[in-house]
GROMACS .gro file of C-alpha atoms in nm:
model
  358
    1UNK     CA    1   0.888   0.338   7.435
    2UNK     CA    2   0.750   0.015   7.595
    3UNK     CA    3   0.504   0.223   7.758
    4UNK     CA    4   0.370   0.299   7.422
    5UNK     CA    5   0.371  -0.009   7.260
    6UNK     CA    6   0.143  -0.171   7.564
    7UNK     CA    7  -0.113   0.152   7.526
    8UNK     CA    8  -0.152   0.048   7.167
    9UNK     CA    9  -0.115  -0.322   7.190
   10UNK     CA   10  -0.462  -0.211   7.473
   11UNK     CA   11  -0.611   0.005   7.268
   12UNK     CA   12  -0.626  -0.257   6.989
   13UNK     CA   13  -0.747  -0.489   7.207
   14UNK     CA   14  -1.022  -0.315   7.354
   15UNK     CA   15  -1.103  -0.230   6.979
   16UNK     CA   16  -1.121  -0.627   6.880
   17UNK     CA   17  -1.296  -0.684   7.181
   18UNK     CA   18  -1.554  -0.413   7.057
   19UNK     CA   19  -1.613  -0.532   6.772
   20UNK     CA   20  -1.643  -0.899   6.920
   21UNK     CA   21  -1.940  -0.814   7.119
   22UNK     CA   22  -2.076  -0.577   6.911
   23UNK     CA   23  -2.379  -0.789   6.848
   24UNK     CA   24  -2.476  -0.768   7.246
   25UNK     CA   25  -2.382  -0.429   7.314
   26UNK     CA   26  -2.671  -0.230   7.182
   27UNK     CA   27  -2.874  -0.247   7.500
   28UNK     CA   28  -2.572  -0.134   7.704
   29UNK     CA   29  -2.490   0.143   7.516
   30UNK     CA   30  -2.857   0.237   7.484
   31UNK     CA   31  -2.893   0.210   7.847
   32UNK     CA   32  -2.575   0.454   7.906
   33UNK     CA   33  -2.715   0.697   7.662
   34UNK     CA   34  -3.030   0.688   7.933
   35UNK     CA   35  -2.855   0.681   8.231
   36UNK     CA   36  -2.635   0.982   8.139
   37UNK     CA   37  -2.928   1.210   7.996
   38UNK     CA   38  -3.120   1.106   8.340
   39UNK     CA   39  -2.831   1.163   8.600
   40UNK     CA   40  -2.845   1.562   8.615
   41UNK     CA   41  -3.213   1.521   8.679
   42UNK     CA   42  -3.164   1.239   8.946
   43UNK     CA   43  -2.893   1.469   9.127
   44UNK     CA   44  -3.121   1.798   9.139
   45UNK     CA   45  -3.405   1.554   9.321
   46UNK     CA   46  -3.097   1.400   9.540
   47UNK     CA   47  -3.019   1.777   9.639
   48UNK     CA   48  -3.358   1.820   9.732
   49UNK     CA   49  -3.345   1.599   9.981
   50UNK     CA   50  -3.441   1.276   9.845
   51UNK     CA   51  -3.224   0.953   9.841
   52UNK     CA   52  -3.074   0.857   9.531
   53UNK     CA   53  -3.260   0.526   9.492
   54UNK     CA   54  -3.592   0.731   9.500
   55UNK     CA   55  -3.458   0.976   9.326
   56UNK     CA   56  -3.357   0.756   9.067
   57UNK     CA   57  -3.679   0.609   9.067
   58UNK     CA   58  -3.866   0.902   9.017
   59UNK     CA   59  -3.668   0.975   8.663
   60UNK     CA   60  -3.680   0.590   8.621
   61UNK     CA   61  -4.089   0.638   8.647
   62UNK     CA   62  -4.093   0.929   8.410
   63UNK     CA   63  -3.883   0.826   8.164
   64UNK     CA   64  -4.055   0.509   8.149
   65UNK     CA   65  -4.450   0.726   8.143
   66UNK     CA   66  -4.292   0.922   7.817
   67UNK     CA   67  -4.175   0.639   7.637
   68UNK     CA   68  -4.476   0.456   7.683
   69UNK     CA   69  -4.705   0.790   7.584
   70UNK     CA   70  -4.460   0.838   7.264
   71UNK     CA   71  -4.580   0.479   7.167
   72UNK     CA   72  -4.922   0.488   7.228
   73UNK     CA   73  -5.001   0.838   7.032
   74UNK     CA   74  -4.761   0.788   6.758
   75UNK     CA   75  -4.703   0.494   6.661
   76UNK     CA   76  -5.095   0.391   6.530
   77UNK     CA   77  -5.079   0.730   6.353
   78UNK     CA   78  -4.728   0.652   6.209
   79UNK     CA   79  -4.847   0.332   6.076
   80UNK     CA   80  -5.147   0.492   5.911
   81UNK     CA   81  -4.976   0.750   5.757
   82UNK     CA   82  -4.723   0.523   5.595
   83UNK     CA   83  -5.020   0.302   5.463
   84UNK     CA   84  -5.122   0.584   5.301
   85UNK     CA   85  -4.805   0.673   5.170
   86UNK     CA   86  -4.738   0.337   5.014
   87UNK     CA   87  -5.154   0.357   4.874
   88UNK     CA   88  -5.058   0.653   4.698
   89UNK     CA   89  -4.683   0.588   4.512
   90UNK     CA   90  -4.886   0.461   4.196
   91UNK     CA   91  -5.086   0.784   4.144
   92UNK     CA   92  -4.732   0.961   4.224
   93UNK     CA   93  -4.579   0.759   3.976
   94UNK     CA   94  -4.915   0.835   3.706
   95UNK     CA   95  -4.836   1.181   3.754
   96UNK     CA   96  -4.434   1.165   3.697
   97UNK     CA   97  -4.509   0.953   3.372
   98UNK     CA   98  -4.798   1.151   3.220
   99UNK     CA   99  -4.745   1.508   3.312
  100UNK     CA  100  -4.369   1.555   3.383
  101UNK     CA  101  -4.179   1.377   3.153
  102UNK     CA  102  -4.374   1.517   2.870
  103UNK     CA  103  -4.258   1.871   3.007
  104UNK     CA  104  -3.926   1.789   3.072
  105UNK     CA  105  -3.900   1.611   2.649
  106UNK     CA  106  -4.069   1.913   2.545
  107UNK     CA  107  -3.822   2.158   2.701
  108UNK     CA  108  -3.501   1.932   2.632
  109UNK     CA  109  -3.601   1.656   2.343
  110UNK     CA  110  -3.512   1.345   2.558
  111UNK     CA  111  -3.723   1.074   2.521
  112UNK     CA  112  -3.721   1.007   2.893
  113UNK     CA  113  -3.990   0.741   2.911
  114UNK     CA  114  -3.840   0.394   2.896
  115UNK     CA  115  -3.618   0.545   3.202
  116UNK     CA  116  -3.943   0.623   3.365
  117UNK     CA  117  -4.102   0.247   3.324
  118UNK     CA  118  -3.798   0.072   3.476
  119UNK     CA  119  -3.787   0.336   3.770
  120UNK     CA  120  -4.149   0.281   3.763
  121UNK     CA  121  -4.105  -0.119   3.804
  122UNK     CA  122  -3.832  -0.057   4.050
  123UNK     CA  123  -3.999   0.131   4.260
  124UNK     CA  124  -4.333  -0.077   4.242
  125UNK     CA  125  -4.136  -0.379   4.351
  126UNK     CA  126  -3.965  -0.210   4.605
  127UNK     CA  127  -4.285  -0.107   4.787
  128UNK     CA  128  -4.432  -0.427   4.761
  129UNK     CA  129  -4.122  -0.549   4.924
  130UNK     CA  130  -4.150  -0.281   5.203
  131UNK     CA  131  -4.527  -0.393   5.277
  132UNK     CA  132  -4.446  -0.734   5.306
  133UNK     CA  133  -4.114  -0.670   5.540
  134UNK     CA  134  -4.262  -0.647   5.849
  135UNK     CA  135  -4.457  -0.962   5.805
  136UNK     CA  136  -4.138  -1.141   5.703
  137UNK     CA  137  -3.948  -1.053   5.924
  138UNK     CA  138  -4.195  -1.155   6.226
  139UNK     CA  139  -4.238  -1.489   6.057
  140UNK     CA  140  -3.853  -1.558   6.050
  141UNK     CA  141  -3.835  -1.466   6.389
  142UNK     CA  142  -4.142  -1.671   6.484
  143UNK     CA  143  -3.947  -2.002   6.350
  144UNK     CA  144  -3.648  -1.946   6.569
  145UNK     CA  145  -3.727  -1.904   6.917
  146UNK     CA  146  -3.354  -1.826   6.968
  147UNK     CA  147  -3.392  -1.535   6.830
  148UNK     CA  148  -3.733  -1.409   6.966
  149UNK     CA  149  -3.560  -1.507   7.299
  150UNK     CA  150  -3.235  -1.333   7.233
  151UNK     CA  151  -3.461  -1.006   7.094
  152UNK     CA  152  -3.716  -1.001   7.408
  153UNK     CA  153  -3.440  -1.031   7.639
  154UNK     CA  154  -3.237  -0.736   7.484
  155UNK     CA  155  -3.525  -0.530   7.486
  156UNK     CA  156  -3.576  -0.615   7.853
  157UNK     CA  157  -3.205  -0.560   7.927
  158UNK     CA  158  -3.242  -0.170   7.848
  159UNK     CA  159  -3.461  -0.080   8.187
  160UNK     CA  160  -3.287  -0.308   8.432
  161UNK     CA  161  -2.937  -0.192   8.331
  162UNK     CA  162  -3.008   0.193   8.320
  163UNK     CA  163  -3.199   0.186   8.664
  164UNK     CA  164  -2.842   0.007   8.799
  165UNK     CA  165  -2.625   0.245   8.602
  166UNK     CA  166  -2.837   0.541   8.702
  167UNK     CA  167  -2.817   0.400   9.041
  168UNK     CA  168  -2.457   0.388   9.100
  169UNK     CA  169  -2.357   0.701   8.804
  170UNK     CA  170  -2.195   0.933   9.079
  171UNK     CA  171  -2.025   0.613   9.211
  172UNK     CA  172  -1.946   0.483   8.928
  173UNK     CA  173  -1.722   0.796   8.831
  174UNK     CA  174  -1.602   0.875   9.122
  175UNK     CA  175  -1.409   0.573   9.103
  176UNK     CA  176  -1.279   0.655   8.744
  177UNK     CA  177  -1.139   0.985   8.889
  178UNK     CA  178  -0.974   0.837   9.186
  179UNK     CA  179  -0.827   0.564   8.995
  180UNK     CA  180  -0.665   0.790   8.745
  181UNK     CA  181  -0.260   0.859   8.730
  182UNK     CA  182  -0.167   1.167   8.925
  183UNK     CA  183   0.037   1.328   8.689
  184UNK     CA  184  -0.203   1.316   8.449
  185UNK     CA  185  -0.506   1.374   8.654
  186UNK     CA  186  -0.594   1.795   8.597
  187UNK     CA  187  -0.580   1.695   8.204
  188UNK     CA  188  -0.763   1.415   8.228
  189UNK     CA  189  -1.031   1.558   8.481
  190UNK     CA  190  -1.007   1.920   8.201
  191UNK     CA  191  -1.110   1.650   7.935
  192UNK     CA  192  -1.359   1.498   8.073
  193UNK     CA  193  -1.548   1.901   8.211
  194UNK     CA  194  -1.507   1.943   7.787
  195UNK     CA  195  -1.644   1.648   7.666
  196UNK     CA  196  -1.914   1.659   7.987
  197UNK     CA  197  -2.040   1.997   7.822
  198UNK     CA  198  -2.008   1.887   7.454
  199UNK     CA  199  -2.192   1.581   7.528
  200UNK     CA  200  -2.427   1.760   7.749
  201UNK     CA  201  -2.531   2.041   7.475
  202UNK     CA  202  -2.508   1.737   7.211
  203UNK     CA  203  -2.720   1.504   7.384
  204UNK     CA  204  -2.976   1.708   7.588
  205UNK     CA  205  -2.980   1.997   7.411
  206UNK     CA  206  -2.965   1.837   7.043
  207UNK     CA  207  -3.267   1.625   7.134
  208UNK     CA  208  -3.459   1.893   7.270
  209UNK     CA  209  -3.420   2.062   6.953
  210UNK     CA  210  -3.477   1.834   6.708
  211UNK     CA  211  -3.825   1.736   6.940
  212UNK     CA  212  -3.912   2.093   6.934
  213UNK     CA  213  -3.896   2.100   6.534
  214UNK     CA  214  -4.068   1.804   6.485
  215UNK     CA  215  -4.376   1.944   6.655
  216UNK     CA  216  -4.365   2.300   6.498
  217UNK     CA  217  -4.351   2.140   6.168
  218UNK     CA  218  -4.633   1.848   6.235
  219UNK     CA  219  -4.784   2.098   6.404
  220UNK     CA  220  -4.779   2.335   6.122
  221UNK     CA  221  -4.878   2.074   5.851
  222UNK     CA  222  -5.141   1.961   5.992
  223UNK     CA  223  -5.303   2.323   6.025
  224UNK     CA  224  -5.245   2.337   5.632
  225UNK     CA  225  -5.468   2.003   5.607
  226UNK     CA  226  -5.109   1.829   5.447
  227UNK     CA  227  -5.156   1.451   5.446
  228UNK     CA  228  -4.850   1.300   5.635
  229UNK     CA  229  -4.812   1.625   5.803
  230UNK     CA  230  -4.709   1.384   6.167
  231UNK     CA  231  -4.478   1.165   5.903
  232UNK     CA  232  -4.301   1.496   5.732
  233UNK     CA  233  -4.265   1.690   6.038
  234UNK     CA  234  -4.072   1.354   6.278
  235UNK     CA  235  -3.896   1.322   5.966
  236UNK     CA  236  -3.784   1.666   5.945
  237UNK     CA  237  -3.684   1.675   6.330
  238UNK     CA  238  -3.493   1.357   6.337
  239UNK     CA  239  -3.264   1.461   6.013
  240UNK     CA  240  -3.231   1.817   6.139
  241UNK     CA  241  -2.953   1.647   6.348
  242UNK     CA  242  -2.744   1.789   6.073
  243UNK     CA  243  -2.753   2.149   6.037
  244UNK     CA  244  -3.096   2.269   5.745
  245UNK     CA  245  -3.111   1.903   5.609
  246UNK     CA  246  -3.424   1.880   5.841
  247UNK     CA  247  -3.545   2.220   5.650
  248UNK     CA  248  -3.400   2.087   5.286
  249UNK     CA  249  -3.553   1.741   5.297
  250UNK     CA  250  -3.932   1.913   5.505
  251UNK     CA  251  -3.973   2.109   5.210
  252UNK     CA  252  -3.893   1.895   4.944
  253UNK     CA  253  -4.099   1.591   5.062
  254UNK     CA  254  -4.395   1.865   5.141
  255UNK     CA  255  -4.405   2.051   4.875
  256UNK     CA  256  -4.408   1.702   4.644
  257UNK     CA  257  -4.709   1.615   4.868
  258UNK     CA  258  -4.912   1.958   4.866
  259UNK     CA  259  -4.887   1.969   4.534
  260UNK     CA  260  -5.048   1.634   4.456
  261UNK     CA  261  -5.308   1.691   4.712
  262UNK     CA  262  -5.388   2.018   4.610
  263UNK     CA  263  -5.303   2.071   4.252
  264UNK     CA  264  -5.156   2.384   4.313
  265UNK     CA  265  -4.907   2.634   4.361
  266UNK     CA  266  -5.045   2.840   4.624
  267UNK     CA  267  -5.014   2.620   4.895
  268UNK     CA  268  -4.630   2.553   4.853
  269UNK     CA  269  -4.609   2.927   5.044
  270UNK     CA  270  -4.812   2.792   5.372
  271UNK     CA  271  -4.514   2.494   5.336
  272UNK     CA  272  -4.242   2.718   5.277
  273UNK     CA  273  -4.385   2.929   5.594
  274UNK     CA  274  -4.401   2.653   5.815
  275UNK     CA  275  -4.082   2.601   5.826
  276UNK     CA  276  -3.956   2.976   5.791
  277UNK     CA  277  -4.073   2.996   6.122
  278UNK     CA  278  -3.907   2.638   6.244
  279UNK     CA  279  -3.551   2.799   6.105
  280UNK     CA  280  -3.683   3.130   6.278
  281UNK     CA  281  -3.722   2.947   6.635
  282UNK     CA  282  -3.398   2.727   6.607
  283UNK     CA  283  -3.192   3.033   6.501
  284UNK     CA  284  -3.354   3.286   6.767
  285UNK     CA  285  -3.471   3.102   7.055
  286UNK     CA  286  -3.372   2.677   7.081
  287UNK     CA  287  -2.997   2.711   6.917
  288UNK     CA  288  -2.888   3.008   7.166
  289UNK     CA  289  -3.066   2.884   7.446
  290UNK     CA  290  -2.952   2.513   7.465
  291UNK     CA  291  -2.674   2.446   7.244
  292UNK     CA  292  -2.502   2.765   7.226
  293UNK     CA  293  -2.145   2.741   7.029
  294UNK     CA  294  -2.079   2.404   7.265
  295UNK     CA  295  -2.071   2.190   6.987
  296UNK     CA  296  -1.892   2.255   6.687
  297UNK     CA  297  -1.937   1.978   6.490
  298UNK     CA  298  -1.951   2.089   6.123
  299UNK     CA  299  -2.225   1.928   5.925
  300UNK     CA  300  -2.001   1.749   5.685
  301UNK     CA  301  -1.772   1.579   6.009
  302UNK     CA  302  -2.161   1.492   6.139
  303UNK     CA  303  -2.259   1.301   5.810
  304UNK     CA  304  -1.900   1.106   5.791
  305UNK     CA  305  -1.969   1.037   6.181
  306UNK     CA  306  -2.292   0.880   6.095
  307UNK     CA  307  -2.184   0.688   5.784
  308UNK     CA  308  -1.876   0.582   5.956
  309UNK     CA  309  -2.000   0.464   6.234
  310UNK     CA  310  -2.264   0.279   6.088
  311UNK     CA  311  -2.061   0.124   5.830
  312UNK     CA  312  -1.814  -0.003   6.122
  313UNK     CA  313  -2.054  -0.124   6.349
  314UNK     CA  314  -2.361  -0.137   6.250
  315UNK     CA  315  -2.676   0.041   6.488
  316UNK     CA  316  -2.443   0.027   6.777
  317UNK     CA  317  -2.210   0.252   6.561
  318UNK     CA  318  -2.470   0.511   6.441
  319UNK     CA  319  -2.583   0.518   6.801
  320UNK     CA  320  -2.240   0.616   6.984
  321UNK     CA  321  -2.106   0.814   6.603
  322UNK     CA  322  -2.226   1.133   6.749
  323UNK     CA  323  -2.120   1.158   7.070
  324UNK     CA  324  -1.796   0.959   7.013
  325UNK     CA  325  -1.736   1.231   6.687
  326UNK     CA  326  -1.786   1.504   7.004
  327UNK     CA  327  -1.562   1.380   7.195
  328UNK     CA  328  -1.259   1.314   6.924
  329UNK     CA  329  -1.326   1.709   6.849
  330UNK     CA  330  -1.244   1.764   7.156
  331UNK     CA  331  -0.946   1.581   7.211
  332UNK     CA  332  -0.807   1.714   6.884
  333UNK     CA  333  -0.853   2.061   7.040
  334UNK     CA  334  -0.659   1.997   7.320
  335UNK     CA  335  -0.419   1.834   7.121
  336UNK     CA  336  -0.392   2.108   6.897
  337UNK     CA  337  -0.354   2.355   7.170
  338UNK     CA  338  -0.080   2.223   7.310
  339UNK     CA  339   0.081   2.153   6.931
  340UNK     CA  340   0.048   2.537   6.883
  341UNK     CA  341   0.203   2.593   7.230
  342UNK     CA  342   0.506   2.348   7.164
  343UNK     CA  343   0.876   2.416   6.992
  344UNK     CA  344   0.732   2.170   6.686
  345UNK     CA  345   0.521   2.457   6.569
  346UNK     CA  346   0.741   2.802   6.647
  347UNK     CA  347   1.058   2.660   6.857
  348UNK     CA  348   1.151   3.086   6.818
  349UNK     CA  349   0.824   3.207   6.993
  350UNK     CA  350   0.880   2.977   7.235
  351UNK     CA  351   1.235   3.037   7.353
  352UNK     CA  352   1.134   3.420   7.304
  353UNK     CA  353   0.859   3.361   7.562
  354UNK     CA  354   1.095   3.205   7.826
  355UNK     CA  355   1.375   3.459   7.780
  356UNK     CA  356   1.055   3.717   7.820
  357UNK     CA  357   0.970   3.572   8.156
  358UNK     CA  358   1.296   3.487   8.301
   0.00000   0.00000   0.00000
């Protein structure tokens, strides 16, 4: 019983201590995220011959050449299209009051447009807000070099850690397993092979995925002439973390915008078929060859996860949600294994089984 009380009197502790730090965590947790997805690849070179500190320096270099790449190609095109987007919320907003709220008071007899003049101010002021964040929030930073300091030197925290962490991974849990308890080492080390493959097929394989849909929906966008086709199809990827909201919230926002661009019916097909064939290639060929039935997590546990974890603590919470949600799955499936196995559940099966093998 004392036992127990110091495991929770430590595991509250580390919680407090958690949520202490929180604030300076980010870049650690960031960096593990990057040090884990980069350790398989760092091994393979290692087996190859190489030594780990050029191996690691090799995935160092080419994690580094993506990044960079990602932020040179997208990011000017990002900002464009969401200039755009903001230019064209008033015509949007035209359209909603003089075209569909007439249809909708004709069909039900509401008189819908006072609603649609405060949504209209609402919204109005909310983009103006939105254009002028960016700006604000560079000049509040400006006037405390504190905080540009404490920002800068975060960001810069995020390389140097994951090159050490990378560095010294295999060490690093080596040293985990050997200082474990022996009797409850083979659990422990069963665990951690679960959660290693969870995390894994979460991780690597989740990201690969929701990559791969972002370009076959940009992709396919921009071959329809869609404005914000790059915009709707990241979009699309990143919330396809959760199982056809990528899909659901594609072809709403696309369909909204081919319709104003085009005035017309015909090319909400070439959306719908875009991303026919995005579910086609994540049900036949990405979900069976890199995530397989791994994972588990059902799409309502991934939304709480997400909510939860950023309500708790912040980005460092919606960061570590996911893979922490994997890994409490997992646990709770060994824990109900062995409730199913135990004389709580069926104390007959059980003493029927022992009489059977005595």
């Amino acid at each position: 019983m004392r036992r127990q009380w110091w495991l929770v009197l430590g595991l509250a502790g580390l919680m407090w201590l958690f949520i202490s730090l929180q604030p300076i965590l980010t870049p650690f947790f960031v960096s593990m995220i990057l040090a884990y997805l980069g350790d398989p690849l760092a091994d393979r070179l290692e087996a190859r011959g190489l030594s780990r500190r050029l191996s690691v320096s090799l995935v160092f270099l080419l994690l580094s050449v993506i990044l960079l790449l990602a932020l040179l190609l997208l990011v000017p095109v990002l900002g464009r299209q969401i200039g755009q987007l903001i230019e064209s919320v008033p015509a949007m907003l035209n359209w909603l009051q003089d075209t569909l709220v007439p249809w909708i008071q004709s069909l039900t007899g509401q008189d819908l447009s006072t609603d649609i003049d405060a949504l209209r101010q609402a919204l109005m002021a909310n983009w103006k807000e939105t254009g002028t964040f960016a700006a604000t929030l560079l000049a509040q930073v400006s006037r405390s070099g504190l905080a540009l300091a404490a920002w800068v030197g975060n960001l810069a925290l995020i390389p140097v850690v994951t090159f050490y962490l990378l560095l010294d991974w295999d060490r690093l849990t080596a040293k985990l397993h050997g200082s474990l308890p022996r009797q409850w080492e083979p659990a422990v080390v069963r665990l951690a092979r679960e959660c290693d493959e969870v995390l894994s097929a979460f991780l690597r394989g989740q990201l690969i995925v929701m990559l791969c849909l972002g370009i076959i929906y940009a992709l396919g966008l921009t071959l329809l002439g869609l404005r914000f086709a790059l915009l709707i199809g990241l979009l699309s990827g990143l919330v396809s973390i959760v199982p056809y909201l990528g899909v659901i919230v594609g072809i709403s926002v696309a369909g909204v915008v081919a319709f104003f661009q085009f005035d017309s019916w015909l090319p909400l097909l070439g959306v719908g078929a875009v991303f026919a064939v995005g579910q086609l290639v994540e049900s036949l060929v990405l979900q069976p060859k890199l995530l397989g039935d791994k994972i588990g997590l059902h799409p309502v546990a991934v939304i709480f996860a997400v909510l939860a974890g950023g309500q708790l603590f912040g980005f460092t919470g919606v960061l570590l949600a996911l893979p922490v949600a994997a890994v409490i799955m997992v646990v709770l499936r060994y824990l109900h294994e062995h409730y199913k196995n135990s004389t709580l559940y069926d104390a007959h099966g059980i003493e029927r089984q022992d009489e059977e093998a005595s």
